[in-house]
mmCIF file of C-alpha atoms in Angstrom:
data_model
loop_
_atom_site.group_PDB
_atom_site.id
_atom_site.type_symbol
_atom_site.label_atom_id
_atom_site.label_comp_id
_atom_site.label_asym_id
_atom_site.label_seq_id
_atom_site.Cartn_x
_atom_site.Cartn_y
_atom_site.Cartn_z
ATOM 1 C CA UNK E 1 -14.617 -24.361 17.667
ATOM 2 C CA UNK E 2 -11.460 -26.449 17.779
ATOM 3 C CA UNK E 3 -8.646 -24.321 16.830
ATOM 4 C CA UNK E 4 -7.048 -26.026 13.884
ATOM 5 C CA UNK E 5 -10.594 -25.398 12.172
ATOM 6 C CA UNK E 6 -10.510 -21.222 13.744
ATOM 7 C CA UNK E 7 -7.027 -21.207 12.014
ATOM 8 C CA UNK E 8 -8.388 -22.125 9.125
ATOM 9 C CA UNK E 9 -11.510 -19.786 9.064
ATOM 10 C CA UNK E 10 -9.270 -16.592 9.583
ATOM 11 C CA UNK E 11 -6.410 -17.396 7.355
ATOM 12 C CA UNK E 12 -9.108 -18.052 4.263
ATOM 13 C CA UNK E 13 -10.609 -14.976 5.313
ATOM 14 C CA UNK E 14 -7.428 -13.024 4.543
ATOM 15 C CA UNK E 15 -7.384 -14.905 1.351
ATOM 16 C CA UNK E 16 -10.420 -13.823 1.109
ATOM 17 C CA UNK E 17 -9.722 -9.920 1.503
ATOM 18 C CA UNK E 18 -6.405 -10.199 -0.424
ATOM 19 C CA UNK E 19 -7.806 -11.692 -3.449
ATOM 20 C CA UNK E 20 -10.894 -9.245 -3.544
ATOM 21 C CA UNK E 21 -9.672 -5.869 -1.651
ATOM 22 C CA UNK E 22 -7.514 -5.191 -4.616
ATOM 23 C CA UNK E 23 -9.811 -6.060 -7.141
ATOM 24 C CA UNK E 24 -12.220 -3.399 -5.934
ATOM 25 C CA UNK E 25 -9.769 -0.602 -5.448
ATOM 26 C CA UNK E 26 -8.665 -1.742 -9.296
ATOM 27 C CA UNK E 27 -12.263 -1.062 -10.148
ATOM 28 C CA UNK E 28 -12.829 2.155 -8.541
ATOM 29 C CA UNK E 29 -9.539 3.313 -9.834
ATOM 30 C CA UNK E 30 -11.081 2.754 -13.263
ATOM 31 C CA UNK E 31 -13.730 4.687 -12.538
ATOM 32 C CA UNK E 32 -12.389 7.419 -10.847
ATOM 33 C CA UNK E 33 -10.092 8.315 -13.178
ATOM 34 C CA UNK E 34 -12.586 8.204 -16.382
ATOM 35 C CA UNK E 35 -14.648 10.686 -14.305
ATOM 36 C CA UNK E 36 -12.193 12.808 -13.508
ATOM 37 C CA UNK E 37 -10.196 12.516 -16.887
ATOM 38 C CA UNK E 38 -13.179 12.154 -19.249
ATOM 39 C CA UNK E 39 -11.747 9.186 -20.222
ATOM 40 C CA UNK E 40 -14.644 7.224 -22.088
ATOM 41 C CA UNK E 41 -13.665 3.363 -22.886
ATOM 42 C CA UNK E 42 -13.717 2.147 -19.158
ATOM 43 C CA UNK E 43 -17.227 3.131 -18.985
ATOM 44 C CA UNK E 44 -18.401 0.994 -21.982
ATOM 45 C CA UNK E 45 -16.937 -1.994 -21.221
ATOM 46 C CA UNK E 46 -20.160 -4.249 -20.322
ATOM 47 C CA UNK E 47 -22.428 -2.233 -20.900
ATOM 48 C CA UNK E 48 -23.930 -0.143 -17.290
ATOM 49 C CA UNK E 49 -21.068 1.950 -16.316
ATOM 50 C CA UNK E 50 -18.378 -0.057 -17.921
ATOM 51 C CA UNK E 51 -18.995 -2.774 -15.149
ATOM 52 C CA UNK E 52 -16.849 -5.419 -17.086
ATOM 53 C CA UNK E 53 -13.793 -3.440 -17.308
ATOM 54 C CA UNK E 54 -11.745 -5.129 -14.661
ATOM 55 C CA UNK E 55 -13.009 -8.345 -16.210
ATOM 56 C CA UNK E 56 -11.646 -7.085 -19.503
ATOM 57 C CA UNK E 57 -8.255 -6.475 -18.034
ATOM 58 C CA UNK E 58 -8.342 -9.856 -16.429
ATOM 59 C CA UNK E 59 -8.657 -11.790 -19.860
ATOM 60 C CA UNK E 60 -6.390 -9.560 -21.613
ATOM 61 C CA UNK E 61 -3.966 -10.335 -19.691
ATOM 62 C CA UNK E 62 -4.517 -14.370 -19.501
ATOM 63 C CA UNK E 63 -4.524 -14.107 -23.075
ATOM 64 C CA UNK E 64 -1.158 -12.618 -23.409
ATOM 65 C CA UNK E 65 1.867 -13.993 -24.495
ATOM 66 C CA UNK E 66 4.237 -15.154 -21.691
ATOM 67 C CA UNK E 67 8.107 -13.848 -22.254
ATOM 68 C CA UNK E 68 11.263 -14.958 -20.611
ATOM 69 C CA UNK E 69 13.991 -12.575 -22.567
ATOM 70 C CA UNK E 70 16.756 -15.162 -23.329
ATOM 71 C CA UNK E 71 19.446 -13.355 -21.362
ATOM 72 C CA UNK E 72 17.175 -13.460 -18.411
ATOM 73 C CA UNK E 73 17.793 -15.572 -15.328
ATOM 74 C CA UNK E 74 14.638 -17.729 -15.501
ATOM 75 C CA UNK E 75 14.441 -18.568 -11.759
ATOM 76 C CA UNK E 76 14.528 -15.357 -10.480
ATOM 77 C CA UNK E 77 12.969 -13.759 -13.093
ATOM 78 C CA UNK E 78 9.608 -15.669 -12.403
ATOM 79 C CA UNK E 79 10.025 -15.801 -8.678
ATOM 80 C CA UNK E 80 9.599 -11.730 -8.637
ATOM 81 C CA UNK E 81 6.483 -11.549 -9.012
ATOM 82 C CA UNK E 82 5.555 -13.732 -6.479
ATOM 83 C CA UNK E 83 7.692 -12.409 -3.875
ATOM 84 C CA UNK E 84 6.148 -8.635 -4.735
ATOM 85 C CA UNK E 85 2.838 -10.141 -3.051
ATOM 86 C CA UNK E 86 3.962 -12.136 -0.266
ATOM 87 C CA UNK E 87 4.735 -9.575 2.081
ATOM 88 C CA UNK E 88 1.434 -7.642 1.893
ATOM 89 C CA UNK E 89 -0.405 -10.795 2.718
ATOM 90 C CA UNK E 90 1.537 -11.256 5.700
ATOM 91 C CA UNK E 91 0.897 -7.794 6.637
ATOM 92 C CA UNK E 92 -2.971 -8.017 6.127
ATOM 93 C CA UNK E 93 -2.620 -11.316 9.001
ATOM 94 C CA UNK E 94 -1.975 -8.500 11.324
ATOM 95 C CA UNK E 95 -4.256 -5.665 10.599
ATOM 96 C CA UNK E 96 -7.481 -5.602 12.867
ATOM 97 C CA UNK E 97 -10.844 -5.070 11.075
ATOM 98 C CA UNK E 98 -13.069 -4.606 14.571
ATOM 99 C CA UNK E 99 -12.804 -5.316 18.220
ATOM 100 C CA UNK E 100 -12.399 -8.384 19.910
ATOM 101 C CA UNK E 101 -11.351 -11.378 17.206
ATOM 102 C CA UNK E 102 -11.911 -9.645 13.972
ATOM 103 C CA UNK E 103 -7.769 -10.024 13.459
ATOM 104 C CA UNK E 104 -6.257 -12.991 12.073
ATOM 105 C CA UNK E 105 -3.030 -12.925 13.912
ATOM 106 C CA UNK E 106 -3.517 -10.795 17.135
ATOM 107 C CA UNK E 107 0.406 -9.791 17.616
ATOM 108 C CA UNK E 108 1.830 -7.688 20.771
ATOM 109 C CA UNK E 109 4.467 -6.279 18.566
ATOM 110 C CA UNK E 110 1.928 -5.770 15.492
ATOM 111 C CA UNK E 111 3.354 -2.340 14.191
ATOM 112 C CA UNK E 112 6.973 -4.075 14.549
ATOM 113 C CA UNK E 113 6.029 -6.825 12.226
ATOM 114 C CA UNK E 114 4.088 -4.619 9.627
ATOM 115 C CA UNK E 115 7.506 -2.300 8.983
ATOM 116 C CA UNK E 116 9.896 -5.132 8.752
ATOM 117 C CA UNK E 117 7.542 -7.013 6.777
ATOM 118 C CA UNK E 118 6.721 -4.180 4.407
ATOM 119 C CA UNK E 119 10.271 -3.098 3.606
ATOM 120 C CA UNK E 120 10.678 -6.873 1.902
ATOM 121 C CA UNK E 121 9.045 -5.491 -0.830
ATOM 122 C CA UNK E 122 11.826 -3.789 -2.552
ATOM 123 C CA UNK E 123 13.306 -7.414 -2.821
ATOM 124 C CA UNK E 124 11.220 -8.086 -5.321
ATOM 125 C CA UNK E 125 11.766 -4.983 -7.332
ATOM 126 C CA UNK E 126 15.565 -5.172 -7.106
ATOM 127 C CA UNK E 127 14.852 -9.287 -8.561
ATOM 128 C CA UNK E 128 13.000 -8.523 -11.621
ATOM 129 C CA UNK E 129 15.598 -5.612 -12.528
ATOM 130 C CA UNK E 130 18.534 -7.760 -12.175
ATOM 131 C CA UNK E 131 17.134 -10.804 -13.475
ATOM 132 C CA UNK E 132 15.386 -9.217 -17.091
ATOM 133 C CA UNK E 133 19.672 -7.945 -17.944
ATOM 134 C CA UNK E 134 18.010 -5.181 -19.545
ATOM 135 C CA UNK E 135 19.611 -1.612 -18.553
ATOM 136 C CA UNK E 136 16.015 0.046 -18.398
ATOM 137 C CA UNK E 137 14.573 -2.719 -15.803
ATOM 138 C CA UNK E 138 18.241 -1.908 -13.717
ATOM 139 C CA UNK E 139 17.764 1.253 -13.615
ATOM 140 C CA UNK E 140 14.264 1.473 -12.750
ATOM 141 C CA UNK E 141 15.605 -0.755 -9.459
ATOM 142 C CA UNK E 142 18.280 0.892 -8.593
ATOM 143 C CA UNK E 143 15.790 4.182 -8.329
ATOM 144 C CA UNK E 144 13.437 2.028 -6.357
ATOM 145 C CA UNK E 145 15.674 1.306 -3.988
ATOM 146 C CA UNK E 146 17.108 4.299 -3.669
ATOM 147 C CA UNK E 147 13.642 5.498 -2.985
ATOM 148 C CA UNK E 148 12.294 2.348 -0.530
ATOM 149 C CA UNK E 149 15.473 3.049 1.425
ATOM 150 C CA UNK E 150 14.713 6.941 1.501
ATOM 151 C CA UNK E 151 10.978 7.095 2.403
ATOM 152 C CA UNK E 152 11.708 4.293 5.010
ATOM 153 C CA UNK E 153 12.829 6.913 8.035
ATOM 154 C CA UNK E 154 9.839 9.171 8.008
ATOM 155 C CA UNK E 155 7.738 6.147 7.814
ATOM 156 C CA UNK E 156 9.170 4.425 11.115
ATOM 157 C CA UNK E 157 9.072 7.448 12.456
ATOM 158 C CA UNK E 158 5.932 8.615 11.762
ATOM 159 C CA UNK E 159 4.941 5.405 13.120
ATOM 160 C CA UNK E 160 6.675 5.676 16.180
ATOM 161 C CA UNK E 161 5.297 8.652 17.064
ATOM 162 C CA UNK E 162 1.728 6.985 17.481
ATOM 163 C CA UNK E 163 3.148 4.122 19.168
ATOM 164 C CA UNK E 164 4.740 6.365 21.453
ATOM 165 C CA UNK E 165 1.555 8.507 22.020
ATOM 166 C CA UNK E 166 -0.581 5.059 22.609
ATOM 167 C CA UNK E 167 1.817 3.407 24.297
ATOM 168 C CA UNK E 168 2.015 -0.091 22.525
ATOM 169 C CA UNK E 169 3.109 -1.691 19.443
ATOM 170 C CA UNK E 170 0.403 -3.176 19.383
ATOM 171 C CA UNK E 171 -1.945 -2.413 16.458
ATOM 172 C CA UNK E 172 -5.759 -3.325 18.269
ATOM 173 C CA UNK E 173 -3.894 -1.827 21.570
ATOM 174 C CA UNK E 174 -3.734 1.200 19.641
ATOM 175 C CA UNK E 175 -6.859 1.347 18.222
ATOM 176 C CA UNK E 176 -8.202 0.838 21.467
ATOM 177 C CA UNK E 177 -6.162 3.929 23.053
ATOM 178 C CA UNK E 178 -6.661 6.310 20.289
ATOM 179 C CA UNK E 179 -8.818 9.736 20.964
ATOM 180 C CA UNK E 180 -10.218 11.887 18.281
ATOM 181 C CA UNK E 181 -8.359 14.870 19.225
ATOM 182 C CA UNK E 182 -5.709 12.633 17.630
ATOM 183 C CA UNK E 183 -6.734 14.120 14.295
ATOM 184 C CA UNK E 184 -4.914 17.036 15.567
ATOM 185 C CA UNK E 185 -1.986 16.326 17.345
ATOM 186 C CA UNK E 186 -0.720 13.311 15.085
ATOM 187 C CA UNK E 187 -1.755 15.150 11.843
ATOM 188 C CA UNK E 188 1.621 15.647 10.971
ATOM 189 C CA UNK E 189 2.509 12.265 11.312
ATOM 190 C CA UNK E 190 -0.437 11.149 9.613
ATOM 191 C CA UNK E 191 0.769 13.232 6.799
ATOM 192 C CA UNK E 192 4.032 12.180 6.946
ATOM 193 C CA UNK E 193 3.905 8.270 7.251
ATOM 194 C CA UNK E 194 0.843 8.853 4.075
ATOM 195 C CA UNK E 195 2.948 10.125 1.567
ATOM 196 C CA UNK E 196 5.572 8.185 2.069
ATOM 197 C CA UNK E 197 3.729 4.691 2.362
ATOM 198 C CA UNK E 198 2.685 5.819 -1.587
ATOM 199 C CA UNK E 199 6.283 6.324 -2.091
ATOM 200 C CA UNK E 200 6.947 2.877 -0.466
ATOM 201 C CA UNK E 201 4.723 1.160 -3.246
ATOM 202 C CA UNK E 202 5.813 3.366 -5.994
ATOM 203 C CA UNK E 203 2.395 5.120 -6.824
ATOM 204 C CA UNK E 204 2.280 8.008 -8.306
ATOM 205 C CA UNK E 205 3.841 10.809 -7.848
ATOM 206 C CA UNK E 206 6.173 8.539 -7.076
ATOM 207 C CA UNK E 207 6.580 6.709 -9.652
ATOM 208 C CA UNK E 208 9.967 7.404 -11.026
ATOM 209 C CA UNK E 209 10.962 3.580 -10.978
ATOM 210 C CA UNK E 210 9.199 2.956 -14.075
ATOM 211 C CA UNK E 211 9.341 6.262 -15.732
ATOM 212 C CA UNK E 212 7.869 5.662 -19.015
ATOM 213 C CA UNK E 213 9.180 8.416 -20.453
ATOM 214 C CA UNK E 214 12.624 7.683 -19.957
ATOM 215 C CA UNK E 215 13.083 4.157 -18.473
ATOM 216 C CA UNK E 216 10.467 2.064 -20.985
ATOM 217 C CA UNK E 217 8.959 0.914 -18.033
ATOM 218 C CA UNK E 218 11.339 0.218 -15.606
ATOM 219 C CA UNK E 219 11.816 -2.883 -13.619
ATOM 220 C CA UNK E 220 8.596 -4.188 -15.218
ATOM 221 C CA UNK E 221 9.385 -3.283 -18.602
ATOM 222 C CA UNK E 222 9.990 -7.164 -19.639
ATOM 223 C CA UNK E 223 6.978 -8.319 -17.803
ATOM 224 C CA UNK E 224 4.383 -9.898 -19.813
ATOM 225 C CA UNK E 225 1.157 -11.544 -19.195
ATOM 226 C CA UNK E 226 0.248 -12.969 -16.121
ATOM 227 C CA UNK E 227 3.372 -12.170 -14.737
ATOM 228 C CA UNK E 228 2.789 -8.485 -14.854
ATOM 229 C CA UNK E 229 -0.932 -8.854 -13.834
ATOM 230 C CA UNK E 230 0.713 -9.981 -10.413
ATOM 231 C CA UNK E 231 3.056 -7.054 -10.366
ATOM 232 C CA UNK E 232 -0.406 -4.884 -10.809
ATOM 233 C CA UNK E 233 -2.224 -7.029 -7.964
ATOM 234 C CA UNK E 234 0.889 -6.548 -5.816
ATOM 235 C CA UNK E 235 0.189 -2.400 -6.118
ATOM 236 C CA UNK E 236 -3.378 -2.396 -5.562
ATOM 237 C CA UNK E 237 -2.951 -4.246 -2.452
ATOM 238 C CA UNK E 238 -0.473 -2.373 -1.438
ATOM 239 C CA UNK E 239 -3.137 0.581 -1.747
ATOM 240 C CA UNK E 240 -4.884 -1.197 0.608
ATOM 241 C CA UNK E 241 -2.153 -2.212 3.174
ATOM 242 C CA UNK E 242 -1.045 1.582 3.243
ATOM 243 C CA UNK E 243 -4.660 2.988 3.498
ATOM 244 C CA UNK E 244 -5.731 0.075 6.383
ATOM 245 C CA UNK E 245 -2.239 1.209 8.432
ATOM 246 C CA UNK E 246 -3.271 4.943 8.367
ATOM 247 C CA UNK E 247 -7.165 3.975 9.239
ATOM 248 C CA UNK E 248 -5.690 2.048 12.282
ATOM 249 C CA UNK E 249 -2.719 3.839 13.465
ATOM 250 C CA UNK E 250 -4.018 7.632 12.538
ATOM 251 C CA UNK E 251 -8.358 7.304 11.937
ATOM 252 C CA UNK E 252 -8.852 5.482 14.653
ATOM 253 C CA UNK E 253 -9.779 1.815 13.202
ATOM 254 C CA UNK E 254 -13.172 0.650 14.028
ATOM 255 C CA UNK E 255 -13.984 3.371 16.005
ATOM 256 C CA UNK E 256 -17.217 5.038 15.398
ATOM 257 C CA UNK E 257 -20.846 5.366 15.600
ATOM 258 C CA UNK E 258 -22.212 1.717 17.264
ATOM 259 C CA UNK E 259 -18.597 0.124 16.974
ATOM 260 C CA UNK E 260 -18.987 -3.242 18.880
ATOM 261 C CA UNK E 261 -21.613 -3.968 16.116
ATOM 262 C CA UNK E 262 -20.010 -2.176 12.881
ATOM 263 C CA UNK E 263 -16.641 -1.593 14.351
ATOM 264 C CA UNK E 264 -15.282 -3.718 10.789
ATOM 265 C CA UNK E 265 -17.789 -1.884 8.662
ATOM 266 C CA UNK E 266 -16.440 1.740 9.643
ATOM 267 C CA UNK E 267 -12.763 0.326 9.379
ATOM 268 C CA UNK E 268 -13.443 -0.594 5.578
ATOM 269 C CA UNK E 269 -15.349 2.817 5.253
ATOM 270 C CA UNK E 270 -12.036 4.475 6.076
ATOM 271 C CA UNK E 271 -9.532 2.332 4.103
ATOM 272 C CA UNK E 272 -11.686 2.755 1.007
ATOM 273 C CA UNK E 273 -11.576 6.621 2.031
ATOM 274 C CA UNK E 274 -7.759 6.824 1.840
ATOM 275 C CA UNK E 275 -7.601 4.415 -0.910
ATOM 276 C CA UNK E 276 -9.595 7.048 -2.928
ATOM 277 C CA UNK E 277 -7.188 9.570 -2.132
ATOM 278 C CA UNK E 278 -4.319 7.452 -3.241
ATOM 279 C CA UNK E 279 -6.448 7.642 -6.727
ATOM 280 C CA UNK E 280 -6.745 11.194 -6.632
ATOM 281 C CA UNK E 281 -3.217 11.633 -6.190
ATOM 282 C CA UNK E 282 -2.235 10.370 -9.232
ATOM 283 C CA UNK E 283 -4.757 12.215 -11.148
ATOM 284 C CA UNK E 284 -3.885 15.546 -10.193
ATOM 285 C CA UNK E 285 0.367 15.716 -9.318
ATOM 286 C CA UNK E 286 2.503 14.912 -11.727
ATOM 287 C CA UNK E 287 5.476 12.867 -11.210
ATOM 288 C CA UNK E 288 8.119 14.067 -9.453
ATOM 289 C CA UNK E 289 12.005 14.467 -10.393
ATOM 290 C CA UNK E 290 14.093 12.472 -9.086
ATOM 291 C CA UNK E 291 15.546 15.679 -6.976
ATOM 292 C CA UNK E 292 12.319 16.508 -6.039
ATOM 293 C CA UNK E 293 11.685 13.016 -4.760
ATOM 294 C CA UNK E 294 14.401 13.349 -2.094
ATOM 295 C CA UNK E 295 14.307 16.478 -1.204
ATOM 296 C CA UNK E 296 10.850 15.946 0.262
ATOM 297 C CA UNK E 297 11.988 12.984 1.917
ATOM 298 C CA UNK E 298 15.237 14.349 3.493
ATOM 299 C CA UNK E 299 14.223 18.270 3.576
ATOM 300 C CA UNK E 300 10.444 18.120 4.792
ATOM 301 C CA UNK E 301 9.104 14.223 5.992
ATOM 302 C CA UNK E 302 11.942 13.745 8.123
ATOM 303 C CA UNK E 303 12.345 17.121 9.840
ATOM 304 C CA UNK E 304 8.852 17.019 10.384
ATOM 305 C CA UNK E 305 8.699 13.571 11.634
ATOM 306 C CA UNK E 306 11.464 13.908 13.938
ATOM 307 C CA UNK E 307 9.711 16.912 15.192
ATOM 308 C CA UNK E 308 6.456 15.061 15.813
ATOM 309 C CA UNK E 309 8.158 12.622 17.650
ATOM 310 C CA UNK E 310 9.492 15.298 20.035
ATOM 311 C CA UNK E 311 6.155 16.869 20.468
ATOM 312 C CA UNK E 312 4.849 13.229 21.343
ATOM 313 C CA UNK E 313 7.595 12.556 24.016
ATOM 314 C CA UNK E 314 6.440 15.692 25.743
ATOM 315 C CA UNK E 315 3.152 15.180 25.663
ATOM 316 C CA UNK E 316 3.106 12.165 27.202
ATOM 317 C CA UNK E 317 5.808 13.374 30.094
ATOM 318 C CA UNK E 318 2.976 16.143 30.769
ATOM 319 C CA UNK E 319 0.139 13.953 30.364
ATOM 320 C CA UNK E 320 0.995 10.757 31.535
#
């Protein structure tokens, strides 16, 4: 296959993924949450099991009215949106879905480029809260920030610590030298680079960037149409960027059961796993203070972390 034509096989496969990934998680989030809150309209929608719902969504939001506040700075204000997505595509280049050439990008320094990448995201917020010069949206990004640039520590760290154990930044190299006894010794990390990859998209319980109950909604609160439909998108796939990093640093990727044949079929098993998690999550906690919110980052994910990190460095000095 001449390589200009495998280029463009794998990069409109990650199109591929990114544009229907989401969509799914959107779907099951729907459902999830009207089983487990009895809510009854997304199961109508259609007719069997409210199949149409997301479809619903989709043409409610087309059909909305596109706002630009007056005050607003129109270039930036528009740009947001876009930028919120960027980053996770880049990231899903990187991720491997099964041995050998199931990756779009192979990279040496994978687990480098997902962090840096990741963190860009907060760019985005802290646009659309300056640019909408409305004091709820600034606020809401000035939490987010605060937040992004909190959670950020355990989450290198966390990472680092199964680097460390695998001995590569690579993220198939560490597929490849991951062990199930794992599950044990990087739990806490596990834990620790979970929670806060939900606070580094803002899910719930972390939420308090758009607080509705006290901030409108936040840095999205003059977001309209389309426009907000992408700052939606730009979650769920960030759902799945966070649950496909913990399946491949922490679950062990493909590995399973006949993996050189259905290696990519038990990585998606696991990332829709987690992602169901994420959905449980924000059924059942509610959102946390502000206080709360970093006092678990600073009191328990980073002392925790760092202490992973020290079990890790003598583990692998005793078992080289």
């Amino acid at each position: 296959m001449p390589l200009w034509l495998e280029l463009a096989v794998r990069v409109i496969a990650v199109l591929a993924a990114f544009l229907t990934l989401p969509l799914i998680v959107g779907q099951v989030e729907h459902k999830v949450m009207a089983h487990m809150q009895g809510r009854l309209g997304p199961m109508y929608a259609g007719g069997f099991h409210g199949w149409a719902q997301l479809v619903a969504d989709g043409v409610k939001f087309v059909q909305k009215e596109d706002i630009t506040p007056r005050a607003a700075d129109p270039v930036v204000f528009r740009l947001a949106p876009v930028i919120a997505l960027v980053p996770y595509l880049l990231v899903l280049l990187v991720i491997p879905l099964g041995p050998g050439d199931l990756v779009a990008q192979p990279l040496d320094i994978g687990l480098f480029f997902v962090l840096a990448v990741v963190g860009v995201g907060v760019v985005a917020v802290l646009m659309s809260a300056w640019a909408s010069a409305n004091k709820y949206s600034l606020l809401g990004g000035l939490r987010a920030a605060a937040q992004v640039l909190g959670y950020e520590l355990p989450l290198v760290l966390a990472a680092a610590s199964v680097a460390m154990a695998a001995g590569t930044l690579s993220l198939s190299g560490i597929v490849e030298a991951w062990r199930p006894w794992w599950l044990l010794w990087q739990a806490p990390a596990m834990i620790v680079f979970f929670i806060a990859g939900l606070a580094e998209i803002r899910r719930p319980p972390f939420d308090m960037p758009i607080a509705d109950s006290e901030l409108v909604f936040g840095y999205l609160t003059e977001y309209t149409g389309l426009r907000f439909a992408f700052f939606l998108l730009a979650e769920y796939v960030g759902i799945v960027v966070i649950a496909a990093l913990t399946t491949v640093l922490f679950l062990g990727g493909w590995r399973g059961p006949f993996d050189d044949q259905l290696g990519w079929l038990w990585t998606l098993v696991k990332i829709f796993a987690v992602a169901f998690v994420v959905i449980w999550l924000r059924v059942a906690y509610p959102r946390l203070r502000e206080d709360q919110l970093q006092r678990l980052c600073w009191l328990v994910l980073v002392p925790v972390s760092l202490g992973q990190l020290v079990l890790t460095a003598a583990v692998r000095v005793a078992l080289p």
